[in-house]
Amino acid sequence: MRPFTYERAESPEQAARAAAETPGARFIAGGTNLIDLMKHGIETPPHLIDVTRIGLDRIEETAEGGLRIGAMVRNADLAADMRVRRDYPVLARALLAGASGQLRNKATTGGNLLQRTRCLYFYDGITPCNKRRPGSGCAAIGGVNRMHVIVGASDHCIATHPSDMAVALSALDARVETVNGGGATRTIALADFYRLPGDRPEQETVLAPGELITAVTLPAPVEGAQLYRKVRDRASYAFALVSIAAIIRREGRAIAEARLAFGGIAPKPWRVEAAEAALTGSDGGRAAADAAADAILADAEGRGENDFKLPLLRRVLATVLGEAMAR
Amino acid sequence: MRYDKPISMTPLDARRIVAQPVDRVDGPAKLSGAATYSYEYHEEVPGAAYGMIVPAAIAKGRIVAIDSAAAEAAEGVLMVMTHRNAPRQGSGGDAAPQLVGSEIAHHGQAVALVVAETFEQARHAAGLVRVDYEREPGRFDLAEAERQARPPRGGEHRMGDFEAAFAASPFAVDVSYTTPDQAHAMMEPHASIARWDGDRLTLWSAQQLPDWSVGDIAATLAMPSEHIRIISRFIGGGFGGKISVYADAILSALAARALGRPVKLALTRQQIFNGTSHRPATIQRLRLGCDAEGRLLAIGHDSVSGNLPGRSFEEGAASQTRLLYAAPNRLIRNRKAVLDLAPAASMRAPGEAAGLLALECALDELAEKAGIDPVEMRVINDTPHDPERGPARPFSSRKLVEALREGQRRFGWERRDPVPCRVRDGRWLVGMGVASAIRENYVVEAKARVRLDGQGRLTVETSMTDIGTGSYTILAQVAAEAMGLPLDAVTVRLGDTRLPRGPGSGGSWGANSAGTAVYDACMALRDMLAQKAGLNSTDARFEGGMMHGGGRSLALAELAGEGVSAEGEMLPGGLTQSYAQASFGAHFAEVGVAIDSGEVRLRRMLGVFAAGRLLNPKTARSQAIGGMVFGVGAALMEANVVDRRHGLFINHDLAEYHVPAHADLPDIDAIFLDEEDDKSTPLKTKGVGELGICGAGAAIANAIHNACGVRVRDYPVTLDKLLDGLPPIG
């Protein structure tokens, strides 16, 4: 672990200003991911700005009938919020499918969005990894890649985004609010928040250096059945092989609107418009599920050990839709 | 005592304290943090400097340059030790010498040690040591290395005409199974504090077998064994991972001597995976043949495992097959291949744990072919004696059939549908599986001392360790029962090589061996006390803190006077030659396989065991369940994943090396059948600690097959291996 300096910010603006003043500074909130990475020497920030005392720890109703979730709201509190459980159950379920009770008590909403991949080579610290050491290569390509992406990859990186919460937020069309060192705020649709790896896999989001997430907003609740299904190697405390956040609104026996977001298959929460369109008007049966899966997997590519994710996604999507239609 | 003929009645037969499920005597200390683990002796060893190793970043080759200038200049750094300046060392067992040259034998081997004033400074500076390597190609793939595997040590075990009998068997299977490398994944990392007083070394160190470790360390440091003291009072799990001596002990000792100051050194979790030992992967071929009634005609079991060049350990995964089932024609062989991965070593039930994963599934496959119920298949092939030696060598006790029958009844085996895919619960396909458990019984030499003071308190002393198993508790029970004292009048002191030499923790021999030594010491003490009172010891009765006899009752406290002590020992005799000895059991598992994803979740599991007299049914049950949890892990998730290009286990933390979480263990229980085995020890005990894992994973794999019809022969059984074979959905 590299030595670093530390300061505690009193407000979001002050935190962002401090970050702008110290190149390479990182915000620290729950620290459930950053501290691990610092111990391994994978993250080596010279300066930490503690944002746990800057407020932003409320969940408030918005004028539009949605929710504004402060960036410091803990994952456990967010999952337990009655409004979230009632109106956005896909989010509560995704949160509870992630990590462990202890981690959820510490982890924050903003930090969860920014958690880094669990690619074994990223964590290894020794083998080549373009995300960890840009330009060094990707050991996962041709290596142990059972957990890795089947869509959205580049020749430089095939790592997945590990968040469950972000998958649900993607299905909910959430937006991310930020402030920068100059005090300017902006709102970014979650769909635009993450970058694909391309040739710069170390750049994972569109956030500018020192830009601080202040909140995540949810639009007014949508009708329909909300499900989160996470397929994993053990019953708890394991990252998704494939996860599906589904919001399915029916009219009669037909699907009026479908939203599907996928985890475990891509460098970011994955939505495919054509797949959702394929379901609209359908009965959500096996043929419709296959058509949706075809759209999602059109450009999918297994890397050997993760080939199974293609049939896995297809099968699980079919049962998720079946459950949604049975609601 | 030399134990060479079965004992008759003993004072322990009263079972007032022994065989009772008393709470752990060290429970409150552990709960309150008063139990001190090796890294935590802050008060006894003030002012220790902190060490951190630098692990090798290649698997095979050599160091061509080391630049430690930046590390040496870093704040707080006291020294950087590399092969250039490390003291010369002797040869002391498999793992002991450190920083002995530029050669790299495996990933994670220590190439430097940094010592600093604080842990953080040491860790930072360790990251500043630059090492340049020259890589050489290594052997990382067991399947490839198998071709060069050397012939079996000590010959193969043949009986009858295996090949002909197998070929002529009406029903036969010829199948290959693989088991992966596995990590011990104990809670406490390898950790040591070293302090020198002149030429005497004290090591507070997590060592399962501290007296063996003293020998290895003495040879390595080229000093007399008598000058080394190891203290291992509490050990946070070992499972075999702390049997050999690793970098923490040797390097803390070398650095402490060089600095003239105590040094503490713990390995990080990540360093443990590639830098210490593991259970090696196996490839096993099973050839089993039976007649129409299910009677085995031929048993063939071949296993191969790997280890570094020159290492003696091999995974004897075929060995238990010599004792488990009857069959007139047999061929059983273990082979060893050379690999350049981290050292292979014992992990809980070496041999059986991996071997039964293959044997017990292959037997299920044969039972299915022959149309025999899997429980009946095992009952039919039971044997009352060592199958190779015949009736001349009967089992000392063997309740395999009773365990199968009891489990069958309690588990509701009759509800099992032999045809896969017919039992559904929502999206789950449900199945049941069974497997036999066997673990060979070991008894080794051990010594102990007991001291009775004028207050009537008894102190038991032996260098035996408690690695979380309950040694403190059971030894207190044995002594209390033998002396007729209440449990709280007994204090047990363990884990210090200045005490009489105990057996250490390994091979499930601790209770047998240390327990007998304590018993023997107590019997000697009884003789002494009786003599003091002018009685024949056979006329003395010890009860309630009193000695009764000759019409008198005397308080032990009074009899002790200024204090009286006695020593005892266990010297195993020939009983393991004349009797085959093992603990037995049967596992029953019910699993669900998600029809869409292939996810496997355990629904319930029962182990029924017979392991001689249980000194403490509560700690024994915990041990059995702990072993079964290991089996769940082995069946479903545990694997050190080898990157065959870089030659290392790439999932080297507990987020990615999966062991079962609580959610994976919904309903798991273990029960024991009444049994006493006077051929094993005068306590009438047999080994308990490893029995629970033996066969547990196979019962789960068999349940998976019964649930969904897919037979995976490549452990662990993860969903990607099941998907292709699952029935179509919806």
Short mmCIF file of N, CA and C in Angstrom, two decimals, chain B residues 8 31 100 398 489 533 711:
data_model
loop_
_atom_site.label_atom_id
_atom_site.label_comp_id
_atom_site.label_asym_id
_atom_site.label_seq_id
_atom_site.Cartn_x
_atom_site.Cartn_y
_atom_site.Cartn_z
N SER B 8 -9.50 -53.71 29.09
CA SER B 8 -10.88 -54.07 29.49
C SER B 8 -11.54 -52.82 30.07
N LEU B 31 -14.29 -16.20 22.69
CA LEU B 31 -15.36 -15.23 22.47
C LEU B 31 -14.91 -13.84 22.88
N VAL B 100 17.30 -19.04 -0.53
CA VAL B 100 18.55 -19.78 -0.58
C VAL B 100 19.30 -19.60 -1.90
N ARG B 398 -16.42 -51.68 12.68
CA ARG B 398 -16.81 -51.21 11.35
C ARG B 398 -18.32 -51.18 11.29
N ALA B 489 -11.94 -28.21 37.74
CA ALA B 489 -10.73 -28.34 38.55
C ALA B 489 -9.51 -28.70 37.68
N ALA B 533 -1.20 -43.20 50.31
CA ALA B 533 -2.16 -43.53 51.36
C ALA B 533 -2.03 -44.97 51.81
N ARG B 711 -24.19 -36.65 -15.29
CA ARG B 711 -23.08 -37.13 -14.48
C ARG B 711 -21.85 -36.31 -14.84
#
